[in-house]
XYZ file of C-alpha atoms in Angstrom:
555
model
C 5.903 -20.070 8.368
C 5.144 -16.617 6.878
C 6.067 -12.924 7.296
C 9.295 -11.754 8.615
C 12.202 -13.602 10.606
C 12.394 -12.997 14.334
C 14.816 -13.228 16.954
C 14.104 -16.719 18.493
C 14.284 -17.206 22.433
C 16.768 -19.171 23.868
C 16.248 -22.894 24.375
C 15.382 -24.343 27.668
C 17.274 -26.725 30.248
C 14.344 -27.221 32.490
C 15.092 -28.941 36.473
C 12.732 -30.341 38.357
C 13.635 -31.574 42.016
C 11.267 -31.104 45.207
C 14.324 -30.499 47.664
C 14.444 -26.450 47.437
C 17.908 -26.770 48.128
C 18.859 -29.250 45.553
C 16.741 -27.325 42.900
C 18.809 -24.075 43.251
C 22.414 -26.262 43.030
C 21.033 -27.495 39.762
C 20.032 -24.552 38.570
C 23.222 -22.664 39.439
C 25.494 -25.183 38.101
C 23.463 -25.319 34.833
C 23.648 -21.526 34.347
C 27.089 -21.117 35.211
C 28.151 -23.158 32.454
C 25.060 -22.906 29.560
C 23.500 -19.826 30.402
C 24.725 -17.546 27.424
C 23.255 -19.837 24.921
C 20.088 -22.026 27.047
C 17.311 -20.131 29.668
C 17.574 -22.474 33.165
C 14.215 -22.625 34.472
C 13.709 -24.362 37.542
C 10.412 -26.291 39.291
C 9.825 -28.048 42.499
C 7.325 -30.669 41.917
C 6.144 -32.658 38.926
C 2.816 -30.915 38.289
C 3.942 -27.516 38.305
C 6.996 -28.456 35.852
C 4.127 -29.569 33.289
C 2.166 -26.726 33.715
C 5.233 -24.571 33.051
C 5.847 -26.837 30.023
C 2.583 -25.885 28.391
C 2.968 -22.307 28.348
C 6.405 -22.762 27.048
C 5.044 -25.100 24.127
C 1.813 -22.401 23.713
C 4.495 -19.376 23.496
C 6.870 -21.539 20.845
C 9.485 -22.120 23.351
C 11.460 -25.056 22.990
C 13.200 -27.914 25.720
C 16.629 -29.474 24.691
C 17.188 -31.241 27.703
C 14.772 -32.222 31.223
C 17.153 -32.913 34.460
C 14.380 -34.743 36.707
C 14.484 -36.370 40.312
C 13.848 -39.448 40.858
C 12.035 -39.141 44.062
C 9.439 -36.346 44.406
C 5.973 -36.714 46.215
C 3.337 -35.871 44.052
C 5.053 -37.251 40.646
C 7.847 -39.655 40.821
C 10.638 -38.000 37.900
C 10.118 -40.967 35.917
C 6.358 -40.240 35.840
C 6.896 -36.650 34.675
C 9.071 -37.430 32.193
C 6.242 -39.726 29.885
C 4.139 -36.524 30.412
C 6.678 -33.707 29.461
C 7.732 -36.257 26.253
C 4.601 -35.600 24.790
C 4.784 -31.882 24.663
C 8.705 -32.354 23.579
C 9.281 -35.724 21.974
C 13.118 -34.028 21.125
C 14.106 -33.113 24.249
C 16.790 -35.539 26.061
C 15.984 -36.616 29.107
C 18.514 -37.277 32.060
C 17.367 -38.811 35.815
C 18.960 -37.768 39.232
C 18.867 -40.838 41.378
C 20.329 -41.910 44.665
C 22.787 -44.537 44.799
C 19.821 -46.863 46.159
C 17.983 -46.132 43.498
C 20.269 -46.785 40.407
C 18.044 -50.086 39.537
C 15.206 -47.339 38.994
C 17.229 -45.532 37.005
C 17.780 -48.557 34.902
C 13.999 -49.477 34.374
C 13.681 -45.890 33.017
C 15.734 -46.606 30.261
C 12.988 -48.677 28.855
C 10.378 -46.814 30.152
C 10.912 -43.223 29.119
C 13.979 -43.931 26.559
C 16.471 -42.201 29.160
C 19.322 -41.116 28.033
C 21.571 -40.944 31.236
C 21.016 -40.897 35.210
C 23.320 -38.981 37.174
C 23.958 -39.838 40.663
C 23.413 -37.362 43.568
C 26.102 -35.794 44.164
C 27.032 -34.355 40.978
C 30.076 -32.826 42.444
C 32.409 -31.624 40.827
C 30.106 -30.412 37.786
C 33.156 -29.974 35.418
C 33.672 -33.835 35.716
C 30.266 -35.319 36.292
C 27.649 -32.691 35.070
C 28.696 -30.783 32.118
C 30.204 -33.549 29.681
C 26.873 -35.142 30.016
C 24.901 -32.326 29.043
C 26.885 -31.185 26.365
C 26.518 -34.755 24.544
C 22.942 -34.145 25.203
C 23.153 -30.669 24.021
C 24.775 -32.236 21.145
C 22.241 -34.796 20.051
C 19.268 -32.009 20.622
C 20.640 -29.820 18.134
C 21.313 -32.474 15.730
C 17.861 -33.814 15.972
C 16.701 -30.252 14.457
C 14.463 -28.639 17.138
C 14.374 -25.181 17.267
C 12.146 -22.570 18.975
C 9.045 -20.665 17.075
C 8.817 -17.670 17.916
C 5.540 -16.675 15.927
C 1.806 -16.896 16.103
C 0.807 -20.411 16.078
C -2.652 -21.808 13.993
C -3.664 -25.019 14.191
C -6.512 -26.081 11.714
C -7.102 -28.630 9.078
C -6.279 -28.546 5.197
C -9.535 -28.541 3.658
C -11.197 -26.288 6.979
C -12.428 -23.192 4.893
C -12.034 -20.776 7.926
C -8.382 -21.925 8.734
C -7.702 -21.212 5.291
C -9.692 -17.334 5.358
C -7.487 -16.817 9.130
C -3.833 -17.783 7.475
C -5.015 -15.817 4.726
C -5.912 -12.633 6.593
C -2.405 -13.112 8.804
C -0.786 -13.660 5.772
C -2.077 -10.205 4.014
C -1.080 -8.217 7.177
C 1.952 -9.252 7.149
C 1.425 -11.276 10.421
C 4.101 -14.153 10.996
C 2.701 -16.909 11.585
C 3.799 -21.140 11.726
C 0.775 -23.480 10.251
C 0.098 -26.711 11.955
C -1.866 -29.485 10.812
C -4.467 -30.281 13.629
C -3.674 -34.175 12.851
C -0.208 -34.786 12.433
C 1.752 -35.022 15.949
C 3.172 -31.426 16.582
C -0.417 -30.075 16.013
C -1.722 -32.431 18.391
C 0.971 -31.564 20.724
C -0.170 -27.617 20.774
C -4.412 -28.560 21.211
C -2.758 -30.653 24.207
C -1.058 -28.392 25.495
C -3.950 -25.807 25.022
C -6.658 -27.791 26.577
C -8.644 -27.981 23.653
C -9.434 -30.712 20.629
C -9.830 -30.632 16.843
C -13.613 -30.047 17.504
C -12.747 -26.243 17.863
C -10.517 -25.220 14.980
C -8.782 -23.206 14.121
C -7.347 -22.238 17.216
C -4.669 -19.434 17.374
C -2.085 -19.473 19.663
C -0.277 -16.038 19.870
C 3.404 -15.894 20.737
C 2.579 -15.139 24.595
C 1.184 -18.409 24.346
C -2.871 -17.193 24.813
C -5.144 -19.608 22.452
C -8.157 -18.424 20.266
C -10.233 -20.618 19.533
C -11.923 -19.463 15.774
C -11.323 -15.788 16.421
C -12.764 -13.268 14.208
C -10.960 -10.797 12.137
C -11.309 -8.444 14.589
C -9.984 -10.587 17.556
C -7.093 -11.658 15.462
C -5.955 -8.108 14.498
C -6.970 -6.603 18.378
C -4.697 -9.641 19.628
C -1.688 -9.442 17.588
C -1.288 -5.856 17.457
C -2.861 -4.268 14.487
C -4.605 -0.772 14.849
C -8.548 -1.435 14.285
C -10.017 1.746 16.044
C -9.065 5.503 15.087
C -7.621 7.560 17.591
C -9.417 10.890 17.192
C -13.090 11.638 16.432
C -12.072 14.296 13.593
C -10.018 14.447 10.748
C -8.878 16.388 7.786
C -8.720 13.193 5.577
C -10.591 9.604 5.538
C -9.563 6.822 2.959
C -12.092 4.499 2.567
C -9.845 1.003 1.633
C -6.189 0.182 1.690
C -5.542 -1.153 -2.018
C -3.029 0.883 -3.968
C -4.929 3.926 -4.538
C -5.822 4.148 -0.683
C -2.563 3.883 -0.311
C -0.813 6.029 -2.356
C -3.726 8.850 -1.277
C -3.128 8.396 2.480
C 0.528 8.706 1.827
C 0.482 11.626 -0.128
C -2.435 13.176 2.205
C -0.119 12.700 5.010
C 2.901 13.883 3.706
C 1.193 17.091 2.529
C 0.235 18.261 5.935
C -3.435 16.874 6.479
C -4.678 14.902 9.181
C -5.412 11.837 8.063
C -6.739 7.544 8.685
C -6.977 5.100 6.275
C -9.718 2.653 7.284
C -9.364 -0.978 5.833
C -12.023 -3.634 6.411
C -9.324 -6.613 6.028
C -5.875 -6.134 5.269
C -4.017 -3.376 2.924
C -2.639 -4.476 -0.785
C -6.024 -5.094 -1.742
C -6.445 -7.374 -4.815
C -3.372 -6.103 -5.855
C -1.731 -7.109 -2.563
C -2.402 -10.881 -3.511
C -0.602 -10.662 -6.778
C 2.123 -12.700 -7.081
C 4.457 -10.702 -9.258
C 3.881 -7.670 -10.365
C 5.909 -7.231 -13.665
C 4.851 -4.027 -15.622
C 5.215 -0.889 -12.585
C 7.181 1.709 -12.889
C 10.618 1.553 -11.105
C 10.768 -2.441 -10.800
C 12.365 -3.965 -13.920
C 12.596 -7.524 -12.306
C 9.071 -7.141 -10.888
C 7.829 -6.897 -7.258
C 5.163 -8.968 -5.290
C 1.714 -7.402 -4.713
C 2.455 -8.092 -1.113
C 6.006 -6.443 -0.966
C 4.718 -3.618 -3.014
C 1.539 -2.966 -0.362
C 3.948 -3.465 2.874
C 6.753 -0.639 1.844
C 3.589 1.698 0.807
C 2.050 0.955 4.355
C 5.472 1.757 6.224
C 5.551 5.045 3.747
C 2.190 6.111 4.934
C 3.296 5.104 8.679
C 5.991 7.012 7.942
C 4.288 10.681 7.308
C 2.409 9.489 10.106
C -0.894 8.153 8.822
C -3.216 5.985 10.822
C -3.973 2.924 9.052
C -7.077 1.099 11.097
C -8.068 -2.699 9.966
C -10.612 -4.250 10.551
C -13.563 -1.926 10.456
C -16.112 -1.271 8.052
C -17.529 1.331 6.570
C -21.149 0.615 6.569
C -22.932 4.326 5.640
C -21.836 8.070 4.720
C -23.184 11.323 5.678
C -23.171 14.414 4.852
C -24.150 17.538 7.590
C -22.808 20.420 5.463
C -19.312 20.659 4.706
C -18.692 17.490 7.487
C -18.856 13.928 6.459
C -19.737 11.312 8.937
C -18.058 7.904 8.008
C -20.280 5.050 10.145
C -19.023 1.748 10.843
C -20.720 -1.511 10.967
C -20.358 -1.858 15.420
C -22.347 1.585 15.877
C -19.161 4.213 16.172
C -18.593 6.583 14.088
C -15.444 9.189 12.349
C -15.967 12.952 11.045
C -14.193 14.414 8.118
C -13.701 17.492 5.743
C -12.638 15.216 2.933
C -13.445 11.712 1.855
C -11.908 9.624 -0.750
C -13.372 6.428 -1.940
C -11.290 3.669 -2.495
C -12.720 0.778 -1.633
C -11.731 -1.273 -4.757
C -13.480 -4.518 -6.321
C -13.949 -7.763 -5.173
C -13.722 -11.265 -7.077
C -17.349 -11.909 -8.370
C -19.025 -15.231 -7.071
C -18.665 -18.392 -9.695
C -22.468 -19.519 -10.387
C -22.167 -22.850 -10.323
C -23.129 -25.882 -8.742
C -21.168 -27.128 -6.102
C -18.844 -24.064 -5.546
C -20.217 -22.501 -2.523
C -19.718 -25.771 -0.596
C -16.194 -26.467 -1.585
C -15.318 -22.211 -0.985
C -12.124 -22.549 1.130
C -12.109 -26.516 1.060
C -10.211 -26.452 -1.906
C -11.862 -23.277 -4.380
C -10.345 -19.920 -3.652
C -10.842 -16.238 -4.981
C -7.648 -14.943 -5.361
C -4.382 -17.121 -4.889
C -3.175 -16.273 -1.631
C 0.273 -17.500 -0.602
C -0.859 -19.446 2.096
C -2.763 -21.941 0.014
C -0.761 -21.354 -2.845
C 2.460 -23.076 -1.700
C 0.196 -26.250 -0.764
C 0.475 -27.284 -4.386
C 3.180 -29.236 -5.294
C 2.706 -31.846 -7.568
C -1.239 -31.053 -8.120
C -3.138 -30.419 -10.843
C -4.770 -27.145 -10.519
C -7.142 -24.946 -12.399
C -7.851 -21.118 -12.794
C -10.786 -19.183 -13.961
C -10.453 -15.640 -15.837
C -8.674 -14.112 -17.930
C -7.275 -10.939 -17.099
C -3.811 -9.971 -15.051
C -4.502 -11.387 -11.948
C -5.356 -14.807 -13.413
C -2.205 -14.796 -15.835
C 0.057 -13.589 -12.518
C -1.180 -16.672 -10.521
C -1.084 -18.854 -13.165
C 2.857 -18.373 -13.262
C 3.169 -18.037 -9.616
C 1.282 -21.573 -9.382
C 3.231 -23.121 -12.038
C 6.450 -23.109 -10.460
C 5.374 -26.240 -8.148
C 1.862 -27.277 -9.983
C 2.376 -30.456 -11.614
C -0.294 -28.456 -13.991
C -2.148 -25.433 -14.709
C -5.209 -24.871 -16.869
C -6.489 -21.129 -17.156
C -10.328 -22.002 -17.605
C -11.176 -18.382 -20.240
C -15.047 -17.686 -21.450
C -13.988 -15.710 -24.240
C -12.236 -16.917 -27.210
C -8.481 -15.682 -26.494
C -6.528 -13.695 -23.586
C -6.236 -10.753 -25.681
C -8.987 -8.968 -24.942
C -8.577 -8.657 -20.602
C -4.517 -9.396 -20.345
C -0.801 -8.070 -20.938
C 1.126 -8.762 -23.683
C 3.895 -9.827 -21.633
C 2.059 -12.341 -19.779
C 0.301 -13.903 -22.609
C 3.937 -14.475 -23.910
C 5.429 -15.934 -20.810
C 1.981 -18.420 -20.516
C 2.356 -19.587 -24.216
C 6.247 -20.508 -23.465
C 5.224 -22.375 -20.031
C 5.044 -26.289 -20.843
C 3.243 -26.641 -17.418
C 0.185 -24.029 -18.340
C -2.717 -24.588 -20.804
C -5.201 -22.499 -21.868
C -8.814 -23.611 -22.409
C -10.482 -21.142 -24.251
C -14.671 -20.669 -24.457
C -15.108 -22.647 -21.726
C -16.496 -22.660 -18.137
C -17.152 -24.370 -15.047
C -20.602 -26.350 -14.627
C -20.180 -27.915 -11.606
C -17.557 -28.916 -8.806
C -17.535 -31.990 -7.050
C -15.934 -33.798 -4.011
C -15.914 -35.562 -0.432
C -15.293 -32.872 1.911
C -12.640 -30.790 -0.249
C -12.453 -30.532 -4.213
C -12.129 -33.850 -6.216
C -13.835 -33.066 -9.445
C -14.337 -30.147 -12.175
C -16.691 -30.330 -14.907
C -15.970 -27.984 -17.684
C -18.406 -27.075 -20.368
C -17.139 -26.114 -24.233
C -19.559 -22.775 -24.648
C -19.558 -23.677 -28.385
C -20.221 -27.289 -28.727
C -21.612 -27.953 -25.373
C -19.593 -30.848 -24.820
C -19.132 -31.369 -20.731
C -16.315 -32.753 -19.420
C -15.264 -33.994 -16.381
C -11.239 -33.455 -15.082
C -9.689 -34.347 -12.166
C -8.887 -31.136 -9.662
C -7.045 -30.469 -6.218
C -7.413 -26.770 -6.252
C -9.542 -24.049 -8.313
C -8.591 -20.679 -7.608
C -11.408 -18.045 -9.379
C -10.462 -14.483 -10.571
C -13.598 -13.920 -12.406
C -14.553 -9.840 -13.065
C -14.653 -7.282 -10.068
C -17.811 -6.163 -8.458
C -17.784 -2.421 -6.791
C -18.015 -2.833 -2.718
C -20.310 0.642 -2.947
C -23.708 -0.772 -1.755
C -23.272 0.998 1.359
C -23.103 4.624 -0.662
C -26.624 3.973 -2.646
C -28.630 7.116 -2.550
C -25.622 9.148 -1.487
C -23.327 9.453 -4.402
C -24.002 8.755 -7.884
C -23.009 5.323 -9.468
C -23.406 3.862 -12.958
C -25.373 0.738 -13.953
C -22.923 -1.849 -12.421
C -22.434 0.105 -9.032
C -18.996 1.913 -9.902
C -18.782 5.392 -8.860
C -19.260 8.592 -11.179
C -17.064 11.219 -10.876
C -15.910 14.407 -12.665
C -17.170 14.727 -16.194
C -19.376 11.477 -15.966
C -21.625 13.128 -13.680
C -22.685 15.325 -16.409
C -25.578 12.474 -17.363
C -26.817 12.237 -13.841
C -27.669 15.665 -13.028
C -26.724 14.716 -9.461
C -24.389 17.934 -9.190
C -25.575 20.593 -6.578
C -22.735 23.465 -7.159
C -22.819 25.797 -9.738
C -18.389 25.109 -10.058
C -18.023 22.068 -12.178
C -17.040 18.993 -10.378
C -13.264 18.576 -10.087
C -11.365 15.531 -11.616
C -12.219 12.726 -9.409
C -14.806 14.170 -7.298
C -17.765 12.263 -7.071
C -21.996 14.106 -6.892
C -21.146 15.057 -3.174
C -18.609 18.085 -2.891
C -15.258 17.030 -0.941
C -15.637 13.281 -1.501
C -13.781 11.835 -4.186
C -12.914 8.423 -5.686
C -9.894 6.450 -6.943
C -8.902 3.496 -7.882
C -10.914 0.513 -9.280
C -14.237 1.329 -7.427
C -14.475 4.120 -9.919
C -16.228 3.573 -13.275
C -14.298 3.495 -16.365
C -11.303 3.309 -14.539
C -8.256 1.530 -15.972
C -8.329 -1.179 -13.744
C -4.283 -1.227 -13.397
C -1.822 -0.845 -10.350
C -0.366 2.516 -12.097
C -3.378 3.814 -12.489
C -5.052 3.353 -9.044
C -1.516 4.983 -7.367
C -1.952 7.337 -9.757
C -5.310 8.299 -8.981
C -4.974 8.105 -5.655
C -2.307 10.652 -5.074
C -3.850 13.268 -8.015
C -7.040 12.645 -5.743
C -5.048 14.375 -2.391
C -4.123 17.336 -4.501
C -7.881 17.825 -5.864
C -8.871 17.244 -2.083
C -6.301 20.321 -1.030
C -8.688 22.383 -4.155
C -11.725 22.088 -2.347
C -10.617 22.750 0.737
C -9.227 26.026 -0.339
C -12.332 26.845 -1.480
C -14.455 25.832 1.113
């Protein structure tokens, strides 16, 4: 499970009996005596107790105990409970029988592993009833069931698109519980759903409604995120929730202007996936990337920005002093002020074998979700610079090994000093300089890296459960081309590096971070020559609002 705790619902004694009247006695003797601490719920035939079950193992809910009668018409109690054990294998089990039917009773024992049969009447309860359930109430809780009250997935290990949905949960800060599609429990929940392991991942939220493979959009519409804006005009857009997004929308919010942050996945950004976060201002024992992103998010909620997921920005106009931000399903957002901070993304590895094994196994970035899956492995990483040095700790706390996979010939040149100390004192990390990946191998998930020495040549071949890559950072800005000036490798000119490109239409100088079109700026990583630190893109990012409140003045 992932994200924050929640207040669980209470556990279940569920009755089933097809005599109305005998139903309600149950029912009101059960919650006389265990309804502070257990929900009674109540059905009158077989088939619509199992049908109740379902939902209740689709929502999370749990069953400590199943009072069934022996005699019902369409399902004899017996018969019900084989069918409810498989959707609660925990829950005790207890038969009402008549006198005449004790030998029943007995035969159930066997059949359904009773654990008691109470004869009709029960009266009084205090005597007959409620010593047996509390020994049953008893054994439940020492058998270790408990309720989950979060968004369910069910999906397989080496399944590359449950691995990109518990990672996009995961970075909004989604709870969520992870079942494995073949082991029992996950079986239990595709039962329960209808559905097989033919159609995975399947997401079950916590009213109990399955997905089957929903898209990012479905997930975040589902479960509550924001994904469209509310008005059709604003003073402010941010273009990407990383940490200069961030820090812009919360300082453009907090000074006054109107103004949505539109994310295409989940705010943090690159940063958000970092595991610790040891060298920003204010946190001497480090923070997460993750907790770092969620407390600026609640700041910009705070000052009352909207923060929209899920949508992407896909083309930018200009009519005059309006921008017109257009997203990739047709709609549309106008603006007097842009700022463009849309970040990097991992570049792809080039080579063979690696786009097969993406998500069965290789990962860009080190998200937490596949992260804590590696206990006792052997893993590798490829780069060099922060990001790769952060994981590389964060990994080798379980890792039975970690090799940092580096082109160049040391980690000077791309990372901290303070991480290249704490790597060189880990026994559990290596370091392989001037070397890359050739290939990656394996049966359905990775087996098998083979690494090349870039001075000798020599190829060899290792043994590999995970690769994780953090290779360079490639501008997302293709959608901008022939709208604002970029440099060679698509980052984003602004201020005095426009000078070369003669793409500047006012006769006023450009200001700071303002890009070739008046009243859209940039910040962050996605602009060129940046510094490519956390710092530095908050940094940027709130020095871009006040620049933003400039031109507006003088527009």
């Amino acid at each position: 499970m992932t994200g924050s705790e929640k207040q669980a619902p209470k556990p279940i004694i569920l009755s089933v009996d097809d005599d109305p009247s005998v139903s309600r006695a149950v029912a009101r003797d059960l919650r006389r005596h265990y309804g502070e601490s257990y929900r009674i719920v109540r059905a009158e035939s077989g088939p619509d107790a199992l049908d109740a079950l379902k939902e209740l193992k689709l929502r999370g809910e749990t069953v400590a105990v199943f009072v069934a009668d022996y005699r019902m018409p369409q399902m004899s109690g017996i018969e019900f409970l084989e069918q409810a054990m498989d959707l609660f294998p925990l829950a005790r089990r207890v038969l009402l029988t008549a006198y005449a039917d004790t030998h029943a009773a007995i035969d159930a024992i066997n059949v359904v592993d009773l654990d008691h049969y109470l004869l009709k009447p029960w009266d009084p309860p205090e005597e007959k009833l409620y010593p047996v359930i509390d020994g049953l109430l008893d054994a439940w809780r020492a058998a270790g069931d408990r309720p989950i009250p979060h968004t369910k997935i069910i999906g397989h290990r080496w399944n590359a698109r449950s691995a990109e949905v518990r990672d996009f949960l995961a970075r909004n800060r989604l709870p969520y519980h992870w079942f494995m599609a073949d082991e029992p429990e996950g079986q239990r929940m595709l039962e329960a759903a209808g559905l097989d392991d033919r159609t995975l991942p399947v997401v079950i939220t916590e009213q109990g409604q399955p997905m089957v493979n929903p898209s990012e959009t479905e997930l975040a519409d589902r479960l509550g995120l924001s994904t469209t804006p509310s008005e059709e005009f604003y003073d402010l857009v941010v273009i990407g929730g990383g940490p200069a997004g961030l820090a812009a929308a919360v300082y453009g919010a907090s000074e006054g202007l109107d103004t949505v942050l539109i994310e295409r996945t989940a705010t943090g950004g690159q940063a958000g996936q970092s595991s610790r976060i040891e060298n920003y201002l204010g946190f001497p024992d480090g923070v997460s990337g993750s907790q770092l992103a969620d407390r600026a998010r609640r700041q910009a909620e705070k000052f009352n920005a909207e923060l929209i997921t899920t949508r992407e920005a896909v083309a930018l106009e200009v009519n005059g002093p309006v921008k017109t931000i257009k997203f990739a399903d047709g709609t549309s957002i106008d603006a007097r002020a842009v700022i463009l901070a849309t970040g990097v993304s991992y570049r792809q590895l080039q080579a063979e074998g690696c786009v097969d094994l993406t998500g069965k196994g290789i990962y860009y970035g080190a998200a937490n979700s596949v992260a804590s899956e590696c206990e006792d492995e052997d893993v590798y990483i490829v780069g060099g610079a922060n990001s790769a040095g952060q994981a590389a700790m964060y990994l080798s706390r379980d890792a039975r090994s970690v090799t940092l996979v580096v082109r160049g010939p040391s980690l000077e040149a791309s990372m901290s000093y303070y991480l290249i100390q704490q790597i060189e004192a880990n026994p559990r990390i290596t370091v392989r300089t001037c070397t890359e990946v050739q290939r990656a191998a394996g049966d359905g998930h990775l087996e098998n890296l083979y690494l090349v020495n870039r001075n000798s040549g020599a190829v060899e071949e290792v043994s590999a459960a995970r690769l994780f890559i953090f290779i360079g950072a490639a501008p997302l800005t293709e959608w901008l081309d022939d709208v604002v000036a970029r440099d060679d490798h698509g980052f984003i000119l602004a201020g005095p590096d426009l000078k070369a490109c003669s793409r500047w239409p006012l006769e006023r100088p450009p200001h700071h971070l303002e890009t070739s079109v008046p009243g859209v700026f940039v910040a962050g990583d996605v602009r060129s020559e940046s510094a490519k630190r956390v710092a530095a893109a908050v940094g940027e990012g709130s020095m871009a609002v006040m620049l933003v409140h400039r031109y507006l003045a003088e527009a």
